[in-house]
Coordinates of C-alpha atoms and ligand atoms in Angstrom, one line a residue:
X1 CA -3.0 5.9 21.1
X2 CA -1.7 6.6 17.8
X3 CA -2.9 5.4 14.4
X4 CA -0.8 2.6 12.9
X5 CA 0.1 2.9 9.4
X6 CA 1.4 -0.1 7.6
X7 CA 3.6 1.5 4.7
X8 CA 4.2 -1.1 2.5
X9 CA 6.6 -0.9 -0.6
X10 CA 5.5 -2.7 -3.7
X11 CA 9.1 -3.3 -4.9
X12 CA 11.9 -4.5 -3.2
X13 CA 14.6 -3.9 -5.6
X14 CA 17.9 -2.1 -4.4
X15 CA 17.9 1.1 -5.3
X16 CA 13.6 1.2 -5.7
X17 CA 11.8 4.5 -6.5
X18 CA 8.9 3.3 -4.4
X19 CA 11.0 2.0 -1.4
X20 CA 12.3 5.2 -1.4
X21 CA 9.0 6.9 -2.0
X22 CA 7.6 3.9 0.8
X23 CA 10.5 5.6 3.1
X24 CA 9.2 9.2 2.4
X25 CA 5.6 8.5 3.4
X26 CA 7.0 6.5 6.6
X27 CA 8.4 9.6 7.9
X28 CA 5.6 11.9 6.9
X29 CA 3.0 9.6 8.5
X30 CA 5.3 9.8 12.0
X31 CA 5.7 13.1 11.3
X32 CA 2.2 13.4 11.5
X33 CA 1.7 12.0 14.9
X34 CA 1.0 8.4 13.6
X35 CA 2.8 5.5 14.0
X36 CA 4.3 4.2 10.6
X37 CA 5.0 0.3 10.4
X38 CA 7.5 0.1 7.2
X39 CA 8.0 -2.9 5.3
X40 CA 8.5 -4.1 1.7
X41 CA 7.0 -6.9 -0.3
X42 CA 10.6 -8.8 -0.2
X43 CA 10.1 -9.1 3.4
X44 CA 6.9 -11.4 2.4
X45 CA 8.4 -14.1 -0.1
X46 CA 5.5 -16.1 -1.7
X47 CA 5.8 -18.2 -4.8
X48 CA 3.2 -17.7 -7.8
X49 CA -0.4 -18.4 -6.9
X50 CA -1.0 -22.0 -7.3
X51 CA -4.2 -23.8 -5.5
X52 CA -3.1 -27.3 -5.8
X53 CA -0.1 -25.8 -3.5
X54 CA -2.7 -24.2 -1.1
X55 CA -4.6 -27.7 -0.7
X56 CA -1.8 -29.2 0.2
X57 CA 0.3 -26.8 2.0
X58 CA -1.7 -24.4 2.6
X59 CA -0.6 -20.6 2.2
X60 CA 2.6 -19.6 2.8
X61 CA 4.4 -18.2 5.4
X62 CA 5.1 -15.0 3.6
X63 CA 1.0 -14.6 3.1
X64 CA 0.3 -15.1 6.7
X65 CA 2.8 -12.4 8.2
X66 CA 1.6 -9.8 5.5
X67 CA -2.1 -10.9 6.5
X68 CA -1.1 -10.3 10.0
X69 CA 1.4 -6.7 9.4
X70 CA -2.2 -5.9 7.7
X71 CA -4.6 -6.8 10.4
X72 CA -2.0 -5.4 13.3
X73 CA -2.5 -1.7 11.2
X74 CA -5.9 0.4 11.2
X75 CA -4.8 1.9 7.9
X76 CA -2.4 0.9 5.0
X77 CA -0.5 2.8 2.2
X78 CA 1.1 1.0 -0.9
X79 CA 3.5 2.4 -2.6
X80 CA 3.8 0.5 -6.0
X81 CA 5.6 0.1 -9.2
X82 CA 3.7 0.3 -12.7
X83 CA 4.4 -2.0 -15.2
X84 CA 3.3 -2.6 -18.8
X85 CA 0.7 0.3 -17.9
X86 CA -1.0 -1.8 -14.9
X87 CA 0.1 -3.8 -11.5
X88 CA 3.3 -5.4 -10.8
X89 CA 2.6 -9.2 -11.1
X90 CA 4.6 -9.5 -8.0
X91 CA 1.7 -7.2 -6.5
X92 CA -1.4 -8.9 -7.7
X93 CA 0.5 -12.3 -6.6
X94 CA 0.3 -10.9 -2.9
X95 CA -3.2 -9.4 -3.3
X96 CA -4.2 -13.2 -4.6
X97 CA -2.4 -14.9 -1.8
X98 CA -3.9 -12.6 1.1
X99 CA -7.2 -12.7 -0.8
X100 CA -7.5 -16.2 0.5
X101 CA -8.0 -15.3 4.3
X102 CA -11.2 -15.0 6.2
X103 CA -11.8 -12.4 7.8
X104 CA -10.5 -10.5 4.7
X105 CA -7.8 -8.4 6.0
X106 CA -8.0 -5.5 3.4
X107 CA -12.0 -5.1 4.3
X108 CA -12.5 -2.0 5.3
X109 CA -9.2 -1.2 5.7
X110 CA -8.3 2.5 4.8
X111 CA -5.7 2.8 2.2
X112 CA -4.1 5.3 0.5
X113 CA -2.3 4.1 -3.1
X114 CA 1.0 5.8 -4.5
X115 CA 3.7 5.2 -7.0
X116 CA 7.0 5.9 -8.2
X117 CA 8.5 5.5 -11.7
X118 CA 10.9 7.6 -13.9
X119 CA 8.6 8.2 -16.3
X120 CA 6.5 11.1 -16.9
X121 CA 3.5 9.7 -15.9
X122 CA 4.8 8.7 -12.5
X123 CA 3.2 5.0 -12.3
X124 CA -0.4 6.3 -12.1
X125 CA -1.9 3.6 -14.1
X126 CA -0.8 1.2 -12.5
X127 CA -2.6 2.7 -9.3
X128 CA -5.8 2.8 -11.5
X129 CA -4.8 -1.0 -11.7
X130 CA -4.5 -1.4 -8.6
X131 CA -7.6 -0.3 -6.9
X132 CA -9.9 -2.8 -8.5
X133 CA -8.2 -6.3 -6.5
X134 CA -8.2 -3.8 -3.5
X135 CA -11.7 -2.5 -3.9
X136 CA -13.1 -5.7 -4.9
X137 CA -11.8 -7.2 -1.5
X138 CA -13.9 -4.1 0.7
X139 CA -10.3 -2.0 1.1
X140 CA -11.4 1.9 1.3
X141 CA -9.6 3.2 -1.3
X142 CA -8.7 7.1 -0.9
X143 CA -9.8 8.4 -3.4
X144 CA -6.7 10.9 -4.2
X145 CA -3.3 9.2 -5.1
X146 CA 0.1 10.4 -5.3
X147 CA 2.1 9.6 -8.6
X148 CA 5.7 10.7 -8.8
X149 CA 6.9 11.8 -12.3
X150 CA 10.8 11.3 -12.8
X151 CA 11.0 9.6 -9.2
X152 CA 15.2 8.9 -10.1
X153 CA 15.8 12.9 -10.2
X154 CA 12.9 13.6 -7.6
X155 CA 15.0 13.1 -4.4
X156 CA 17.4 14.7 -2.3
X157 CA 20.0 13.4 -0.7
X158 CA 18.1 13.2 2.6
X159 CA 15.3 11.6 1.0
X160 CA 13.1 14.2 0.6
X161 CA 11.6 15.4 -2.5
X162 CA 13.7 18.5 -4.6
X163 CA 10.6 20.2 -6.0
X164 CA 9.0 21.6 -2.7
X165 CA 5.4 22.4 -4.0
X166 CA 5.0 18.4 -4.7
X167 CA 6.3 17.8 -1.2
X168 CA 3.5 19.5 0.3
X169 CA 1.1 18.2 -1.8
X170 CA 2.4 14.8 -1.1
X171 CA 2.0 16.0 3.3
X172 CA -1.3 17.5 2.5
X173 CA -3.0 14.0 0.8
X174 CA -1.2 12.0 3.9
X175 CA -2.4 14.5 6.5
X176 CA -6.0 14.1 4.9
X177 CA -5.6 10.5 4.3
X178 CA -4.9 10.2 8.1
X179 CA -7.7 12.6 9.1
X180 CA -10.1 10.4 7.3
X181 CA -8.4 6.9 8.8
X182 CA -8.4 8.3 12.2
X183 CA -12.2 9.2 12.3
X184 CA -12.8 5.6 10.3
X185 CA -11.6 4.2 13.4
X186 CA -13.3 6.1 16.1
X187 CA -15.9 5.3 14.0
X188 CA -15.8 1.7 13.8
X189 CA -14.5 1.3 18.0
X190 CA -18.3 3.0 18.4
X191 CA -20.0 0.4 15.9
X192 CA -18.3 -2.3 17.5
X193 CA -19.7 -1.4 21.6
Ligands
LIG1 C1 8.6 -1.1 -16.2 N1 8.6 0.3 -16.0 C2 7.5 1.0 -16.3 N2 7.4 2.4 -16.0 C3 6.2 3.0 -16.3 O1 6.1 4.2 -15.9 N3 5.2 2.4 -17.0 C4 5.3 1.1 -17.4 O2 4.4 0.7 -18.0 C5 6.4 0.4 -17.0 N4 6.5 -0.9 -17.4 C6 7.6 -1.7 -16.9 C7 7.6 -3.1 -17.0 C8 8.5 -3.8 -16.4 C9 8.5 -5.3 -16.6 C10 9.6 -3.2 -15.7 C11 10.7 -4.1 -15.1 C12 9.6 -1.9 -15.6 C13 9.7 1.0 -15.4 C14 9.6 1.1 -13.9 O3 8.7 2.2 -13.6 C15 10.9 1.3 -13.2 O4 11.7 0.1 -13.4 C16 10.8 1.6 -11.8 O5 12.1 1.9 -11.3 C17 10.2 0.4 -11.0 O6 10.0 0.7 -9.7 P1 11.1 0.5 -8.5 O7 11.5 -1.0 -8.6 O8 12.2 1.4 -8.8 O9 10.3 0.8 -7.3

């Protein structure tokens, strides 16, 4: 059966370079022959980390459905917004939250990191950012990412990106990414007998 991909966008803002780079890597991954699971961080509200709240309440609803979107999926791509040169707090609130769970749901799951901003550097530190929550928690982190530089001039009408060589570059790391995830999982189906 085919490899599920949760594609998850870090922002959920109308008009959102991610989302609509999020939407992009949806339809590469199906594209691919995997089956792509979209969904954005809105669709998980969670208020600010707060442990007095988790001993009493315990976590919230929007924690448990992304630890479940995340556990249903055998590999994960984030697409997510930089800011002040790092992670989204909104981000790194999720990250927290799920961090909670045991089993870890981001342990050894395959993920591939991208971002979206209009400036030149295309959100990349804020990937850098990003791997060291996700790393720390056992996520495989791939190690290429996909920054895109100018992301509100970068699509077409149909959602696909205007400058063609970065399109393929952008099918070539998800085709690889996959590759990798796919094997991952034979792998780890063999482990498990
Ligand atoms: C930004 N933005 C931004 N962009 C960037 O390339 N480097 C940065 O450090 C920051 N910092 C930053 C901080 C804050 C608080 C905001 C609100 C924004 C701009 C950001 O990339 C831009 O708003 C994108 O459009 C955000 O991504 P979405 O929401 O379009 O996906």
């Amino acid at each position: 059966s085919a490899l599920r991909v949760l594609v998850l966008s870090g922002s959920s803002r109308t008009g959102s370079v991610n989302a609509r780079l999020a939407a992009l890597v949806a339809s590469l991954v199906a594209r691919a022959g995997a089956h792509a699971d979209p969904a954005t961080l809105g669709d998980f509200a969670m208020p600010p980390y707060d442990g007095d709240a988790e001993a009493d309440e315990g976590p919230p609803k929007g924690a448990l459905a992304l630890r479940d979107r995340i556990e249903a999926a055998q590999a994960l791509v984030i697409a997510a917004p930089e800011y002040n040169a790092s992670v989204s707090g909104v981000v790194k609130n999720a990250i927290d939250w799920v961090s909670r769970f045991r089993p870890q749901p981001f342990k050894d799951q395959q993920t591939l990191l991208v971002s979206a901003s209009p400036s030149m550097v295309g959100g990349n530190r804020g990937l850098w950012a990003l791997r060291i929550p996700l790393e720390h928690l056992g996520a495989r982190v791939y190690p290429d990412m996909f920054s895109l530089a100018m992301a509100h001039q970068a699509f077409s009408d149909g959602g696909s990106l205007l400058d063609a060589g970065l399109g393929e570059r952008l099918g070539t790391t998800i085709g690889s990414f996959l590759d990798l995830a796919e094997a991952d999982t034979r792998y780890l189906c063999l482990q498990r007998r």
